[in-house]
Coordinates of C-alpha atoms in Angstrom, one line a residue:
X1 CA 123.6 109.5 -1.1
X2 CA 124.4 105.8 -1.9
X3 CA 124.4 104.6 -5.5
X4 CA 124.2 101.2 -7.1
X5 CA 125.4 101.3 -10.7
X6 CA 125.3 98.5 -13.2
X7 CA 127.6 98.5 -16.2
X8 CA 126.6 96.3 -19.2
X9 CA 129.6 95.5 -21.5
X10 CA 130.6 93.4 -24.5
X11 CA 133.9 91.5 -24.5
X12 CA 135.9 93.2 -27.2
X13 CA 138.9 90.9 -26.9
X14 CA 139.9 88.1 -24.6
X15 CA 142.9 85.8 -24.1
X16 CA 141.7 84.5 -20.7
X17 CA 139.1 82.3 -19.2
X18 CA 138.6 84.2 -16.0
X19 CA 138.5 87.6 -14.4
X20 CA 139.3 87.8 -10.7
X21 CA 138.0 90.3 -8.2
X22 CA 141.4 91.9 -8.1
X23 CA 141.2 92.9 -11.7
X24 CA 137.8 94.6 -11.3
X25 CA 139.1 96.3 -8.2
X26 CA 142.1 97.7 -10.0
X27 CA 139.9 98.8 -13.0
X28 CA 137.6 100.7 -10.6
X29 CA 140.5 102.8 -9.3
X30 CA 141.7 103.5 -12.8
X31 CA 138.3 104.8 -13.8
X32 CA 138.1 106.9 -10.7
X33 CA 141.6 108.3 -11.1
X34 CA 140.7 109.6 -14.6
X35 CA 137.8 111.5 -13.1
X36 CA 139.6 112.8 -10.0
X37 CA 143.0 111.5 -9.0
X38 CA 142.9 113.0 -5.6
X39 CA 139.6 111.2 -4.7
X40 CA 141.0 108.0 -6.1
X41 CA 144.1 108.2 -3.9
X42 CA 142.1 109.2 -0.8
X43 CA 139.6 106.3 -1.3
X44 CA 142.4 103.8 -1.9
X45 CA 144.2 104.7 1.3
X46 CA 141.1 105.0 3.4
X47 CA 141.1 102.9 6.6
X48 CA 138.3 100.7 7.8
X49 CA 135.0 100.2 5.9
X50 CA 135.4 101.4 2.4
X51 CA 132.9 103.7 0.6
X52 CA 132.4 101.3 -2.4
X53 CA 131.7 97.7 -3.3
X54 CA 132.3 95.8 -6.6
X55 CA 130.6 92.7 -7.9
X56 CA 132.2 90.0 -9.9
X57 CA 131.7 89.8 -13.7
X58 CA 128.5 88.1 -14.7
X59 CA 127.1 86.6 -17.9
X60 CA 123.9 88.5 -18.9
X61 CA 121.8 85.3 -19.1
X62 CA 122.9 84.1 -15.6
X63 CA 120.5 86.3 -13.7
X64 CA 120.2 83.8 -10.8
X65 CA 123.9 84.4 -9.9
X66 CA 124.5 80.7 -9.5
X67 CA 126.9 80.7 -12.5
X68 CA 129.7 83.2 -11.8
X69 CA 132.9 83.4 -13.8
X70 CA 134.4 82.4 -10.4
X71 CA 132.7 79.0 -10.2
X72 CA 135.1 76.5 -11.7
X73 CA 133.0 73.4 -10.9
X74 CA 131.3 73.4 -14.2
X75 CA 133.8 72.5 -16.9
X76 CA 131.4 72.9 -19.8
X77 CA 130.6 76.5 -18.7
X78 CA 134.4 77.2 -18.4
X79 CA 134.9 76.2 -22.0
X80 CA 132.4 78.8 -23.2
X81 CA 133.7 81.7 -21.1
X82 CA 135.0 85.1 -22.1
X83 CA 134.6 85.0 -25.9
X84 CA 134.8 88.1 -27.9
X85 CA 131.2 89.5 -28.4
X86 CA 129.7 88.0 -25.3
X87 CA 127.7 90.3 -23.1
X88 CA 128.6 90.6 -19.5
X89 CA 127.9 93.0 -16.7
X90 CA 129.2 94.1 -13.3
X91 CA 128.0 96.3 -10.4
X92 CA 129.6 99.1 -8.4
X93 CA 128.0 100.7 -5.3
X94 CA 129.2 104.1 -3.9
X95 CA 128.4 105.2 -0.3
X96 CA 130.1 108.7 -0.5
X97 CA 128.6 111.6 -2.5
X98 CA 132.0 112.8 -3.5
X99 CA 132.9 109.6 -5.3
X100 CA 130.0 109.5 -7.8
X101 CA 130.9 112.5 -10.0
X102 CA 134.5 111.3 -10.3
X103 CA 133.4 107.7 -11.2
X104 CA 130.7 108.8 -13.7
X105 CA 132.9 111.4 -15.5
X106 CA 134.6 109.0 -17.8
X107 CA 131.3 107.5 -19.0
X108 CA 129.8 110.9 -19.6
X109 CA 132.7 112.0 -21.7
X110 CA 133.0 108.8 -23.6
X111 CA 129.9 106.5 -23.7
X112 CA 131.8 103.7 -25.4
X113 CA 134.5 103.4 -22.7
X114 CA 136.9 100.5 -22.8
X115 CA 137.9 98.7 -19.6
X116 CA 141.0 96.5 -19.4
X117 CA 140.8 93.5 -17.1
X118 CA 144.2 91.8 -17.5
X119 CA 144.0 90.0 -20.8
X120 CA 140.3 90.9 -21.3
X121 CA 139.1 94.1 -22.8
X122 CA 135.5 95.2 -22.2
X123 CA 133.5 97.8 -24.2
X124 CA 130.9 99.5 -22.0
X125 CA 127.6 99.8 -23.7
X126 CA 125.2 100.9 -20.9
X127 CA 125.7 102.4 -17.5
X128 CA 122.5 102.4 -15.3
X129 CA 121.9 104.1 -12.0
X130 CA 118.1 104.6 -11.8
X131 CA 116.1 101.8 -10.2
X132 CA 113.5 99.9 -12.2
X133 CA 112.1 96.4 -12.0
X134 CA 112.3 94.6 -8.7
X135 CA 114.9 92.2 -10.0
X136 CA 117.3 95.1 -10.8
X137 CA 120.5 95.6 -9.0
X138 CA 120.8 99.3 -9.6
X139 CA 119.3 102.4 -7.9
X140 CA 120.0 105.2 -5.6
X141 CA 118.5 106.8 -2.5
X142 CA 119.0 109.6 0.0
X143 CA 120.2 108.5 3.4
X144 CA 117.5 110.4 5.1
X145 CA 114.9 108.8 2.8
X146 CA 116.2 105.4 3.7
X147 CA 115.9 106.3 7.4
X148 CA 112.4 107.9 7.1
X149 CA 110.9 105.1 5.0
X150 CA 112.1 102.1 7.0
X151 CA 109.3 99.9 8.3
X152 CA 109.1 98.2 11.8
X153 CA 108.8 94.7 10.4
X154 CA 109.6 91.6 12.5
X155 CA 110.8 89.5 9.5
X156 CA 113.8 90.2 7.2
X157 CA 114.9 88.1 4.2
X158 CA 118.3 88.7 2.7
X159 CA 119.7 87.3 -0.6
X160 CA 123.5 86.8 -0.8
X161 CA 124.2 86.8 -4.6
X162 CA 127.9 86.4 -4.5
X163 CA 130.1 84.4 -2.1
X164 CA 129.9 85.8 1.4
X165 CA 131.9 85.2 4.6
X166 CA 132.9 86.8 7.8
X167 CA 136.1 87.1 9.8
X168 CA 135.9 85.9 13.4
X169 CA 139.3 86.3 15.0
X170 CA 141.7 84.1 13.0
X171 CA 138.8 82.0 11.4
X172 CA 136.5 82.5 8.5
X173 CA 132.8 82.0 9.3
X174 CA 130.5 80.6 6.5
X175 CA 127.2 81.1 8.2
X176 CA 125.0 84.2 8.3
X177 CA 124.6 84.9 12.1
X178 CA 122.6 88.1 12.7
X179 CA 125.3 89.9 14.6
X180 CA 127.9 89.1 12.0
X181 CA 125.7 90.4 9.2
X182 CA 124.5 93.6 10.8
X183 CA 127.9 94.6 12.3
X184 CA 129.2 95.7 8.9
X185 CA 125.9 97.5 8.0
X186 CA 126.0 99.6 11.3
X187 CA 129.7 100.5 10.8
X188 CA 129.2 101.6 7.2
X189 CA 125.9 103.4 7.9
X190 CA 127.5 105.4 10.8
X191 CA 130.5 106.3 8.7
X192 CA 128.8 107.6 5.6
X193 CA 125.1 108.5 6.3
X194 CA 125.5 111.3 8.9
X195 CA 122.7 109.7 10.9
X196 CA 124.2 107.8 13.8
X197 CA 122.8 104.5 15.0
X198 CA 123.9 103.5 18.5
X199 CA 126.3 100.6 18.5
X200 CA 124.3 98.9 21.2
X201 CA 121.7 98.0 18.6
X202 CA 124.0 95.1 17.6
X203 CA 123.7 93.5 21.0
X204 CA 119.9 93.8 20.8
X205 CA 120.0 92.2 17.4
X206 CA 122.1 89.3 18.7
X207 CA 119.7 88.8 21.6
X208 CA 116.4 89.0 19.8
X209 CA 116.8 88.0 16.1
X210 CA 117.0 84.4 15.1
X211 CA 117.8 82.7 11.8
X212 CA 114.4 81.0 11.1
X213 CA 115.0 79.7 7.6
X214 CA 117.8 79.5 5.1
X215 CA 118.7 78.1 1.7
X216 CA 122.5 78.3 1.3
X217 CA 125.3 76.6 -0.4
X218 CA 129.1 77.1 -0.2
X219 CA 130.8 78.5 -3.2
X220 CA 134.5 79.5 -3.5
X221 CA 135.5 82.9 -4.7
X222 CA 138.5 83.5 -6.9
X223 CA 140.8 86.2 -5.7
X224 CA 143.9 86.5 -7.8
X225 CA 145.3 82.9 -7.7
X226 CA 143.6 82.0 -4.4
X227 CA 140.2 80.6 -3.8
X228 CA 138.4 82.1 -0.8
X229 CA 135.5 80.2 0.9
X230 CA 132.0 81.7 0.9
X231 CA 128.3 81.0 0.7
X232 CA 125.4 82.2 -1.5
X233 CA 121.7 81.9 -1.1
X234 CA 118.9 83.3 1.1
X235 CA 118.1 83.5 4.8
X236 CA 115.1 84.7 6.8
X237 CA 115.5 86.4 10.2
X238 CA 112.6 86.8 12.7
X239 CA 112.2 88.4 16.1
X240 CA 109.5 88.6 18.9
X241 CA 110.7 92.0 19.9
X242 CA 107.9 94.6 19.2
X243 CA 109.8 97.7 20.0
X244 CA 109.0 99.9 16.9
X245 CA 112.2 102.1 17.1
X246 CA 114.4 99.0 17.4
X247 CA 112.6 97.3 14.4
X248 CA 112.7 100.4 12.3
X249 CA 116.5 100.7 12.7
X250 CA 117.1 97.0 12.0
X251 CA 114.9 97.2 8.9
X252 CA 116.8 100.4 7.8
X253 CA 120.0 98.4 7.9
X254 CA 118.5 95.5 6.0
X255 CA 117.4 98.0 3.3
X256 CA 120.9 99.5 3.3
X257 CA 122.5 96.1 2.6
X258 CA 121.6 96.7 -1.1
X259 CA 124.3 99.4 -1.2
X260 CA 126.6 98.2 1.7
X261 CA 127.2 94.6 0.8
X262 CA 127.8 92.0 3.5
X263 CA 130.8 90.6 5.3
X264 CA 134.4 90.7 4.1
X265 CA 136.0 91.6 0.7
X266 CA 133.0 93.5 -0.6
X267 CA 135.4 95.7 -2.6
X268 CA 136.7 92.6 -4.5
X269 CA 133.3 91.0 -5.4
X270 CA 132.1 89.2 -2.3
X271 CA 129.0 89.8 -0.3
X272 CA 126.7 91.3 -3.0
X273 CA 123.4 91.5 -1.1
X274 CA 119.8 92.7 -1.3
X275 CA 116.7 92.5 0.8
X276 CA 113.7 90.4 -0.5
X277 CA 110.2 91.2 0.5
X278 CA 108.0 88.2 1.4
X279 CA 104.7 88.0 -0.3

């Protein structure tokens, strides 16, 4: 069962202007180790696609995700960052059932948990799992339910809320081609869901889905002391293929993007994704 968990926090103390994805990544494993050290070690050493994603740290009022702590282009915003008392939030998704109890134990035992992110200390005020309004980034589902409720639609719209990119050989791709996007979804789905989708689906996606519309901009992502290139925005994919089983599987993976994330470095804050439904 995949989970998407949002954690609302207050900054208790701060001697820093920024929080990189590496710090949230480390904090996640510290929280997990307190709940179950063996699961934490196993997850950390896991090869291939990981069973979790982590978002960057966001200001509460910046719900459009265009003003990340990681965007250093706005000097006025930087001057106001990370003050004691400010409300912030971040998001964790879990793809493996065994991880959720270990991660949640700390917050069940101590609702006012403190999280250390380098020189910044957060006080957790609210942990939310259940889905609600359509603009929410939390929720959970059963893998079988995701599979059973997928619709055979010929149009898919995805929103990339944090910087996203793909590895192609020795290069970094900053454009959401259908096969690059769905490759990661298929691999994570097959690894964690227990319901296998044939890898040949990716070839069919590449042949039949086109990028019909996009609103994207490049935005660098801070990882440690390095800036990693990425893009944020929305894109629409369409196909003329009317095979219902094919469309059902593609739509299933698009729905799964909410939990899986897109592209590279999703465990450090990149590739936070959700599907949008056209009206």
